[in-house]
XYZ file of C-alpha atoms in Angstrom:
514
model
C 0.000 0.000 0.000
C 3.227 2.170 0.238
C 5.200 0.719 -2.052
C 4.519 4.376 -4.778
C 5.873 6.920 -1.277
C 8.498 4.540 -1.221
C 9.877 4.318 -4.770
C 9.202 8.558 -4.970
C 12.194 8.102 -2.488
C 14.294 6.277 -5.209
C 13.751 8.727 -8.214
C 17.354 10.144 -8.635
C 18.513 6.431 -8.234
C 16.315 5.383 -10.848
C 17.264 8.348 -13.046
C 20.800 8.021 -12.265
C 20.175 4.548 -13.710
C 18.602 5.547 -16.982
C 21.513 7.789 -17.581
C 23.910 5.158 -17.289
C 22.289 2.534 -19.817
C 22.076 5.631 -22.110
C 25.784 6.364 -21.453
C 26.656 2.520 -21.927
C 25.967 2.293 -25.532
C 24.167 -1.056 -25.043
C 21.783 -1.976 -27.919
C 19.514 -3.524 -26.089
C 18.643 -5.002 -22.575
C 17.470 -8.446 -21.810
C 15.320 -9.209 -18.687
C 15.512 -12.949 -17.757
C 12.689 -13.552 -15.552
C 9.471 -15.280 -14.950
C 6.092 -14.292 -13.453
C 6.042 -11.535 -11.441
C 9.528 -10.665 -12.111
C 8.948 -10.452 -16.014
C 4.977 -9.403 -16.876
C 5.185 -6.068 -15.146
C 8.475 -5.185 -17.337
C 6.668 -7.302 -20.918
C 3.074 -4.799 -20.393
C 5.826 -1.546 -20.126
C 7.779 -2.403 -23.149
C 5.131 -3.625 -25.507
C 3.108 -0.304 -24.606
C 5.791 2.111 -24.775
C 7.724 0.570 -27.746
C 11.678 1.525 -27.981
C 12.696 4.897 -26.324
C 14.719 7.069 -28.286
C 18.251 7.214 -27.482
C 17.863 3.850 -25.168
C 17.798 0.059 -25.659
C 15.583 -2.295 -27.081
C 14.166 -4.087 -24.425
C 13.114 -7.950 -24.586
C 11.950 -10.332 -21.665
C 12.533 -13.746 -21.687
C 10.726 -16.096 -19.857
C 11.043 -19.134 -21.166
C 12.869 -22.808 -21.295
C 11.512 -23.349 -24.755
C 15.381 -24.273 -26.789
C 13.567 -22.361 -30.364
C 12.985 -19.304 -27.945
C 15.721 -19.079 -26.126
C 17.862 -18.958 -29.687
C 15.667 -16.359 -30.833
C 16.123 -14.312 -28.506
C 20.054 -15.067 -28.371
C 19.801 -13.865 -32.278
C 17.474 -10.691 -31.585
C 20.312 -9.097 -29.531
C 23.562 -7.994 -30.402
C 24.999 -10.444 -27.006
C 28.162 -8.277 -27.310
C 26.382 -4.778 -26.381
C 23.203 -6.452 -24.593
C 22.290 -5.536 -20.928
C 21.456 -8.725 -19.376
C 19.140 -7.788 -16.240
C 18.537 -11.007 -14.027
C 15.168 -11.089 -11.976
C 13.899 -13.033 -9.399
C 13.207 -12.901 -6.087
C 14.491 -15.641 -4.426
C 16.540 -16.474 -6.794
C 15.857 -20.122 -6.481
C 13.164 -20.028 -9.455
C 14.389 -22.832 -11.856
C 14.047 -20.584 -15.358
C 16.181 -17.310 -14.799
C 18.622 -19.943 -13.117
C 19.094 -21.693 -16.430
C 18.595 -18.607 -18.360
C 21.634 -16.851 -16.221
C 24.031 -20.015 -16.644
C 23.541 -19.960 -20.758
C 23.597 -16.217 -21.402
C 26.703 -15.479 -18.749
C 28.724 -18.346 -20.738
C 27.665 -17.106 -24.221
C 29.247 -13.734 -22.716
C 32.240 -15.452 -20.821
C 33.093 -16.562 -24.681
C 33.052 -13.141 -25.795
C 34.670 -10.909 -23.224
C 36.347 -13.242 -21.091
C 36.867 -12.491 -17.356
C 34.439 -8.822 -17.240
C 31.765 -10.924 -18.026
C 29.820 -10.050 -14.978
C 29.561 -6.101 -15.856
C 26.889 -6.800 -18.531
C 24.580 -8.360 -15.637
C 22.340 -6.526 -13.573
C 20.250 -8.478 -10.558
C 17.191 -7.179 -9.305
C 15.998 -10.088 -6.190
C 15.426 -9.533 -2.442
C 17.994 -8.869 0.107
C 20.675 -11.901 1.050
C 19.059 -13.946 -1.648
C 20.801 -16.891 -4.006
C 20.946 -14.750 -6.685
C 22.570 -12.135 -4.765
C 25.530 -14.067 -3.824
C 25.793 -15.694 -7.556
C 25.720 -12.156 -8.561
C 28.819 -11.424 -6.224
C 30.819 -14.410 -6.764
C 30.383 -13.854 -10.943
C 31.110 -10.030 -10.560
C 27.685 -8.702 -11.512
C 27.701 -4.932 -12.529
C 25.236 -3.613 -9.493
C 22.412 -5.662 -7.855
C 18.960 -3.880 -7.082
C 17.085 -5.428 -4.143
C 13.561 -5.573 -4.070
C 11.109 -5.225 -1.147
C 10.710 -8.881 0.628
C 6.816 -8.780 1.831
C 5.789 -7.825 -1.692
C 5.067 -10.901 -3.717
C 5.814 -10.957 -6.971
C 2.829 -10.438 -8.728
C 2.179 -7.670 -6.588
C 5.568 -5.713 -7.426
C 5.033 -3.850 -10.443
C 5.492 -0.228 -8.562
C 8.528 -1.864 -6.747
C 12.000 -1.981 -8.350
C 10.963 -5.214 -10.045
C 9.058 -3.137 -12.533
C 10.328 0.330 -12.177
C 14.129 -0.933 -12.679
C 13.324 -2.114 -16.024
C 11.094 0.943 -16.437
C 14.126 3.034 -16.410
C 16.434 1.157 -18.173
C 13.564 1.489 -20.924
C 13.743 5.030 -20.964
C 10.885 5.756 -19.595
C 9.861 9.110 -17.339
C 9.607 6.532 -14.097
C 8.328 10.065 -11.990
C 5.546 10.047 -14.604
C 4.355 6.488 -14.089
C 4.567 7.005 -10.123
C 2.482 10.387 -10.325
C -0.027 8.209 -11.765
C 0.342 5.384 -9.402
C 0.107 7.903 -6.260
C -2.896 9.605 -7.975
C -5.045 6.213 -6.826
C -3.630 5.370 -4.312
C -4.935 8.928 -2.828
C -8.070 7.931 -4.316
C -8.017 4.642 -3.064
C -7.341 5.739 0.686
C -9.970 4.880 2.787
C -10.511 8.225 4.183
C -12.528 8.256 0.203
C -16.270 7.287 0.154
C -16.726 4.000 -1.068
C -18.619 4.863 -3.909
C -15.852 6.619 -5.079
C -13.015 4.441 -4.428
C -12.055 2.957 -7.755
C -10.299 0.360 -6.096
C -13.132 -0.888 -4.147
C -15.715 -0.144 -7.106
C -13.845 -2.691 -9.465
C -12.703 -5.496 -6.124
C -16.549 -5.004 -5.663
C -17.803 -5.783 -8.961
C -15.364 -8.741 -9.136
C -16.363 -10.608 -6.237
C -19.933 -10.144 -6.108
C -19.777 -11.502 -9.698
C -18.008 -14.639 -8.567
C -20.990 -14.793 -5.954
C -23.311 -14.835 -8.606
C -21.552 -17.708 -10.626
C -19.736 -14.996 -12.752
C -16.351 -16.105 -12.480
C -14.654 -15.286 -15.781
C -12.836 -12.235 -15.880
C -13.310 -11.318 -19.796
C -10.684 -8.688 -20.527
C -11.488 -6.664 -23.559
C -8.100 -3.992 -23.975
C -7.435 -1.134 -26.715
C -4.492 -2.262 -29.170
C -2.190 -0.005 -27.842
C -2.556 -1.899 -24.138
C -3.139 -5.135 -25.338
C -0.410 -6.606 -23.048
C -1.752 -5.310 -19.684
C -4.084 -8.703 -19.934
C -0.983 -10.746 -19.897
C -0.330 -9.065 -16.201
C -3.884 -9.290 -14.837
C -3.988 -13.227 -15.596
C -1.458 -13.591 -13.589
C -2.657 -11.166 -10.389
C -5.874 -12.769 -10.973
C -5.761 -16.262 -11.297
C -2.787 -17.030 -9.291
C -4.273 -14.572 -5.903
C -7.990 -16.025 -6.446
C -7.654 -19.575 -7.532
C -7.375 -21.766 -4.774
C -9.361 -23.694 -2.616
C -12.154 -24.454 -5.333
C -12.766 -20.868 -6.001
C -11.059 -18.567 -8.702
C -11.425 -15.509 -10.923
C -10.216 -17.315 -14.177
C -9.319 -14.313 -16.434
C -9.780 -15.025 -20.180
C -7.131 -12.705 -22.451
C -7.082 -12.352 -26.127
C -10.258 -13.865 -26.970
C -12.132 -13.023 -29.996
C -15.366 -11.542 -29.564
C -18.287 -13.576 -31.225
C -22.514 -12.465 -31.025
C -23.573 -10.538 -27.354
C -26.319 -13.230 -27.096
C -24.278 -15.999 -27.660
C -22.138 -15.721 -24.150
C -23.303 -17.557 -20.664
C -23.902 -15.997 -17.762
C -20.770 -16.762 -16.021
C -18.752 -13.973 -17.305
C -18.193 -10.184 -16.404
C -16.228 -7.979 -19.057
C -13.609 -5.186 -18.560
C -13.092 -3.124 -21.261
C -10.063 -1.560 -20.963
C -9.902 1.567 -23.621
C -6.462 4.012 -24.481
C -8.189 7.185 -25.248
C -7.996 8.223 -28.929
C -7.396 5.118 -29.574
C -11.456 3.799 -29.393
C -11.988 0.709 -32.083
C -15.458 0.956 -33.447
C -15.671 -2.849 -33.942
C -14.758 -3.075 -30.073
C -17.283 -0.158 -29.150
C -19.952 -1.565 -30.535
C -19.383 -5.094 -29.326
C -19.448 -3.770 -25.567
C -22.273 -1.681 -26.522
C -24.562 -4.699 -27.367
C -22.957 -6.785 -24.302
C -24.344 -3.507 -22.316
C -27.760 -4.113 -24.085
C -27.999 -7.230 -23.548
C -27.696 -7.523 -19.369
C -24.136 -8.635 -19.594
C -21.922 -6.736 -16.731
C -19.531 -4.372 -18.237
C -17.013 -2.628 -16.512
C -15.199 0.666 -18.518
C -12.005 1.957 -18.027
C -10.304 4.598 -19.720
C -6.832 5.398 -19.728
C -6.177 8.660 -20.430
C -2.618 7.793 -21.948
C -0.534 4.720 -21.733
C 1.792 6.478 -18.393
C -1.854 5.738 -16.777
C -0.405 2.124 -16.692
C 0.921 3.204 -13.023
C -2.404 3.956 -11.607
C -3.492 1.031 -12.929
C -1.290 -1.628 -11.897
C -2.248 -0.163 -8.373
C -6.487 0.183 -8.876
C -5.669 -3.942 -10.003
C -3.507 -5.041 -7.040
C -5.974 -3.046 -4.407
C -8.877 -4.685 -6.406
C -7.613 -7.879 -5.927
C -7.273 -7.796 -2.762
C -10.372 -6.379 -2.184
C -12.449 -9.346 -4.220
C -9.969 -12.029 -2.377
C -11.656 -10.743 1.007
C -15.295 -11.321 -0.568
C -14.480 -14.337 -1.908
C -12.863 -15.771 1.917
C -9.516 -16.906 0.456
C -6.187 -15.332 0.962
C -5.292 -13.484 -1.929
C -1.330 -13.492 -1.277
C -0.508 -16.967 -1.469
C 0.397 -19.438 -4.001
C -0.128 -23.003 -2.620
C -0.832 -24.996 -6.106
C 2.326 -23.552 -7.886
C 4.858 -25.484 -5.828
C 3.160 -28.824 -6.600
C 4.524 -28.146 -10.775
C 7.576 -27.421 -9.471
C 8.340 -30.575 -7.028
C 7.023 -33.044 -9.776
C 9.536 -30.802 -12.160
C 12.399 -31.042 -9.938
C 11.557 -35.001 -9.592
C 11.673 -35.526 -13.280
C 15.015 -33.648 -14.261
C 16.700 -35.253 -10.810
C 15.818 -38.597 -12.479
C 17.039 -37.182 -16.118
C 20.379 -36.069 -14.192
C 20.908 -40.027 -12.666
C 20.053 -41.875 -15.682
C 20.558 -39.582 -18.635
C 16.758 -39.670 -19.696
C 13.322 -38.831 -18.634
C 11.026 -41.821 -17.282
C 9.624 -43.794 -20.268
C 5.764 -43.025 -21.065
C 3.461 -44.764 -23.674
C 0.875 -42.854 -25.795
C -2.959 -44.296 -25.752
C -2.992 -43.213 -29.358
C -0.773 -42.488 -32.211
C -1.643 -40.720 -35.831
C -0.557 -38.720 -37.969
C 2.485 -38.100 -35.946
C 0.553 -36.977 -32.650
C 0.868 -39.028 -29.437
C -1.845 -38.560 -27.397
C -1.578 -39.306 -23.573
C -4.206 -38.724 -20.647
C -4.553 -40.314 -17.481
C -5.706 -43.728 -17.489
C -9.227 -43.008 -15.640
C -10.088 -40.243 -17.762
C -8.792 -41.884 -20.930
C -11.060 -45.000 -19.831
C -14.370 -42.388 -19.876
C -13.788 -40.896 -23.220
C -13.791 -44.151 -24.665
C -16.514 -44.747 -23.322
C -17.962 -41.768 -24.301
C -16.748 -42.265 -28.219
C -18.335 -45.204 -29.394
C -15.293 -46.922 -29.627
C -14.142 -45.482 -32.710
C -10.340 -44.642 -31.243
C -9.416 -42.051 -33.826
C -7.583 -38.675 -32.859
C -10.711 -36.964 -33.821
C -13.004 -39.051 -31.933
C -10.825 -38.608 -28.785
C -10.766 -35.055 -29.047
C -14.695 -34.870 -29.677
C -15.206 -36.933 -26.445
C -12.865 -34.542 -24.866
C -14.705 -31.458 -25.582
C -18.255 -32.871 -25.053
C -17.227 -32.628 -21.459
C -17.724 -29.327 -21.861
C -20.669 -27.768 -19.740
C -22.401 -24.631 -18.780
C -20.255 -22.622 -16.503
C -17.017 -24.713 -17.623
C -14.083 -23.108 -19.602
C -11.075 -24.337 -22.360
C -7.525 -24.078 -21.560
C -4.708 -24.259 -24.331
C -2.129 -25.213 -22.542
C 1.245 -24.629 -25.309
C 4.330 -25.794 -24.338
C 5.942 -24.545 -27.626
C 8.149 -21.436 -28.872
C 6.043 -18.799 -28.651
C 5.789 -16.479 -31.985
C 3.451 -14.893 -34.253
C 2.714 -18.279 -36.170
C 1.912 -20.439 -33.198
C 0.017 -17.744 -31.658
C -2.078 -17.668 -34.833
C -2.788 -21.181 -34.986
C -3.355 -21.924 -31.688
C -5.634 -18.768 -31.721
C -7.852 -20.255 -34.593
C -8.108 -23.342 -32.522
C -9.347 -21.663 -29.482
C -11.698 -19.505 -31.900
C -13.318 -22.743 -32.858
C -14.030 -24.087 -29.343
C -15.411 -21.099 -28.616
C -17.790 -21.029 -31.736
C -18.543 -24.345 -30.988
C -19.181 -24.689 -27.338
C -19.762 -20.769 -26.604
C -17.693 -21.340 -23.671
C -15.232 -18.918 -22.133
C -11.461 -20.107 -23.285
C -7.954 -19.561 -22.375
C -4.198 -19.902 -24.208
C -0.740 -19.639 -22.305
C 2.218 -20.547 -23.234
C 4.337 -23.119 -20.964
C 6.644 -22.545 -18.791
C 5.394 -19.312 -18.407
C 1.494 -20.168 -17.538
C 2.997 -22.330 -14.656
C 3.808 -19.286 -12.547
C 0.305 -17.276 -13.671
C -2.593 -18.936 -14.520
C -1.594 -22.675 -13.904
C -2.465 -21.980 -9.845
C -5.791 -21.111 -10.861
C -6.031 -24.188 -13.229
C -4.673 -26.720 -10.300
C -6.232 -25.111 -7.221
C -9.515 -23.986 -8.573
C -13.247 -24.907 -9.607
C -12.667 -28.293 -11.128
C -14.576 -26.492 -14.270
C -11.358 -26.428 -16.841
C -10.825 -28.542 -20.106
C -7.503 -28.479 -20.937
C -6.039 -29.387 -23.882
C -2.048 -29.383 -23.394
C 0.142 -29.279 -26.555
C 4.267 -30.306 -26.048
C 6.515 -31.170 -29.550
C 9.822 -32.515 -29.675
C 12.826 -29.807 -30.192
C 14.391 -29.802 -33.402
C 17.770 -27.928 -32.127
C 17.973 -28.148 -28.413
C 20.967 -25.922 -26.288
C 22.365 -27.505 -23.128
C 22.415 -25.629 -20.432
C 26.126 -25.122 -18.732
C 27.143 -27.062 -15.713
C 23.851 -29.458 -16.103
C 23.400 -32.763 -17.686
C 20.043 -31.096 -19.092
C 18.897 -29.164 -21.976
C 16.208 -26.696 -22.208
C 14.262 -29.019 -24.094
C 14.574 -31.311 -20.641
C 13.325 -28.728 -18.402
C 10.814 -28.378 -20.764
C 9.525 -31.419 -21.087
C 10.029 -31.892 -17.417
C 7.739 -28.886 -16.624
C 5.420 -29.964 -19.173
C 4.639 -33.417 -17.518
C 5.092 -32.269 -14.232
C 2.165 -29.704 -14.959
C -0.246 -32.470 -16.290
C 0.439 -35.099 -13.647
C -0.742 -32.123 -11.403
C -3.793 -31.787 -13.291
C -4.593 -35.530 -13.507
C -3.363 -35.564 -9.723
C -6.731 -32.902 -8.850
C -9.207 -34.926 -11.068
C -8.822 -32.405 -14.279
C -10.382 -33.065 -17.976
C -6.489 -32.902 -19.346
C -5.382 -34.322 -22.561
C -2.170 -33.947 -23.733
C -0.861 -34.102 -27.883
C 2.619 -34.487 -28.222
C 3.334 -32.988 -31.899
C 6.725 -34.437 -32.144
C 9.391 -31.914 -34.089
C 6.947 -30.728 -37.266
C 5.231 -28.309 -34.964
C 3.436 -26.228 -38.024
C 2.250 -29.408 -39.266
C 0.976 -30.983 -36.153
C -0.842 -27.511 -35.729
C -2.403 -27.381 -39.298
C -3.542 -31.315 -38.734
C -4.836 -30.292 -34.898
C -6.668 -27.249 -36.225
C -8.309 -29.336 -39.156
């Protein structure tokens, strides 16, 4: 709640900062993060775009090998600011992420490797020491009792913020603008941050428990964010807010009644298409909630209106919105798998219930047992995935679950999938990208209503990278994370079925989609 008086305390720091990038020459700056540590810094630098005179800034928060060299070839490595986030510093990702990018360096500068790293983590963390013993250029610490999702206004976000280029006093005015007008010496009524917690948990009272997020172009990414402070501080014990980014729109009278929509509008930048969309919605009963940004440095106040909003539905909803409890169970069964990779020099062997057209199709053994019963015994691809998506009810929702590079041509595909399911069962759907899900919308997934269809999608890696001073790849952890995160799911009872593409992943796309 203090966090924006705080930071106004660190303003020549941070300025200091964004002088010194600018004096460093560097090209551009790579955040290796995950989570909290990475969405906060991804919603500033796909709405502000490249600064003049500064960096271009990239986040990377993935294990996926195809990603990980993309990114590697977006930067010029040899005048790249590598900024390392995390807050423990015991988060598996920015650990692997660190070892491959600091030896790719090591190769190219030798021993003053370290001065092209940055750490921003709490105070006497594991990254902290690493960061001393490999001679990192400054380490930032972060504020310990502010989780990460939470942390935007906090040096995880504001660090990269200024290394952007960006007028950090700006985004704070905004951010202390609501939290004056969230204070509670405010009337209710007009306390934004109440209004919208409000509206959000009485929904969920009333069954509406999909967050719909409708966003302006220009901050398209801020939904990326809210899935994560949504689903990962409301979805446990059976209950969640299960925010749904990115979907298309289809007919007003075609939607349930399980869903409330925010539509989240850059002024001057109004889409007619959009306007008129939320205009029938508003006709038609559905519960609309508008916000207007008066420009994109508004993005402080809202991170801010979100976090107190969250908290606020959390308290209606009787769960505690600052804790995690269903993300550690990925990560144990993770940890298990590449333990046993590291001792025998593979992953445990796994059969496929079906096999065509070069997709291998696994699902638990009980669930497996019901769609064939439910697909008059036919035991094609198709008739599995029909079975699969009858399960699909009133009130339920769709989950893409992608554990594959993610781009502008998977996004598109995968898109057009999740278009069809939602033409065809008019039910609310969902698409993240694994690992990066696991630490945002995967808590709601695992700890939530049991009211999710997943579909999970994994391929095999065509050029894999080993990761220095392990006896895994990426493509390990990858895997790894992937299986760990569907034996959670068949673990709680979840409707999970996963397609294993194999290395033609635009093929086994094209054949999934058809």
């Amino acid at each position: 709640l203090d966090i924006v008086e705080e930071q106004a305390h660190h303003l020549e720091a941070l300025g200091n900062h964004t002088r010194d990038v600018e004096a460093g020459g560097y090209s551009d700056a790579l955040l290796l993060g995950m989570g909290g540590s990475s969405l906060a810094p991804e919603v500033l630098s796909q709405t502000f775009g490249q600064q003049s005179l500064h960096p271009r800034f990239h986040v990377l928060d993935s294990t996926d090998p195809a990603q990980v060299r993309s990114f590697e070839q977006r930067v010029d490595i040899s005048r790249t600011l590598f900024i390392v986030s995390s807050k423990s510093g015991t988060t598996l990702e920015p650990n692997a992420l660190l070892m491959y990018f600091f030896d790719e360096v090591q190769h190219m500068v030798g021993p003053e490797a370290g001065t092209r790293f940055l750490a921003i983590t709490d105070p006497d963390s594991r990254l902290e020491h690493q960061a001393s013993d490999l001679g990192f250029l400054h380490v930032v610490h972060g504020v310990p009792d502010i989780g990460g999702r939470f942390s935007a206004l906090s040096h995880f976000g504001l660090v990269p913020a200024a290394t952007m280029g960006l007028d950090v006093e700006k985004l704070l005015a905004s951010a202390q603008s609501m939290v004056d007008a969230c204070r509670v010496e405010q009337s209710l009524s007009e306390n934004p941050g109440v209004a919208l917690g409000a509206l959000l948990g009485a929904g969920w009272q009333q069954g509406r428990d999909k967050v719909t997020l409708v966003a302006s172009q220009g901050i398209a990414d801020l939904g990326a964010w809210l899935e994560q402070l949504l689903a990962e501080s409301t979805g446990k014990e059976g209950k969640a807010l299960i925010p749904v980014d990115g979907e298309g729109m289809i007919d007003a009278a075609s939607y349930g009644d399980d869903r409330i929509f925010v539509y989240l509008e850059l002024a001057g930048e109004s889409d007619p298409d959009q306007e008129a969309a939320i205009q029938q919605l508003e006709s038609d009963g559905q519960p609309v909630a508008r916000i207007q940004m008066g420009d994109r440095y508004k993005l402080g106040g809202e991170f801010f209106r979100w976090e107190f909003a969250t908290a606020v539905a959390g308290s209606i909803m009787g769960i505690n919105p600052f804790n995690q409890p269903d993300v550690e169970a990925s990560k144990i069964a993770t940890r298990r798998l590449t333990s046993a990779f590291e001792a025998t020099g593979t992953l445990p062997a796994e059969t496929p219930v079906h096999v065509e057209q070069g997709i291998k199709l696994f699902a638990d053994s009980q669930y497996i047992a019901q769609l064939e019963g439910n697909s008059a015994g036919q035991g094609t691809l198709e008739s599995y995935l029909i079975a699969h998506l009858d399960t699909i009810g009133a009130g339920d929702y769709f989950a893409l679950l992608a554990y594959l590079e993610m781009n502008d041509e998977h996004t598109e595909e995968l898109q057009a999938i999740r278009d069809l399911v939602l033409e065809w069962k008019g039910v609310a759907t969902c698409l993240g990208f694994g690992p990066r899900f696991l630490h945002s919308t995967g808590q709601a997934y695992k700890g939530g209503p049991n009211t999710g269809v997943f579909l999970q999608i994994t391929c095999d890696d065509a050029n894999d990278l080993a990761v220095p001073a392990r006896q895994y790849t990426f493509g390990v952890i990858e895997a790894a994370q992937a299986r760990g995160d569907f034996e959670v799911l068949a673990e709680r009872g979840r409707r999970a079925l996963r397609l294993h593409l194999g290395p033609d992943v635009r093929t086994g796309l094209q054949t999934l989609q058809q």
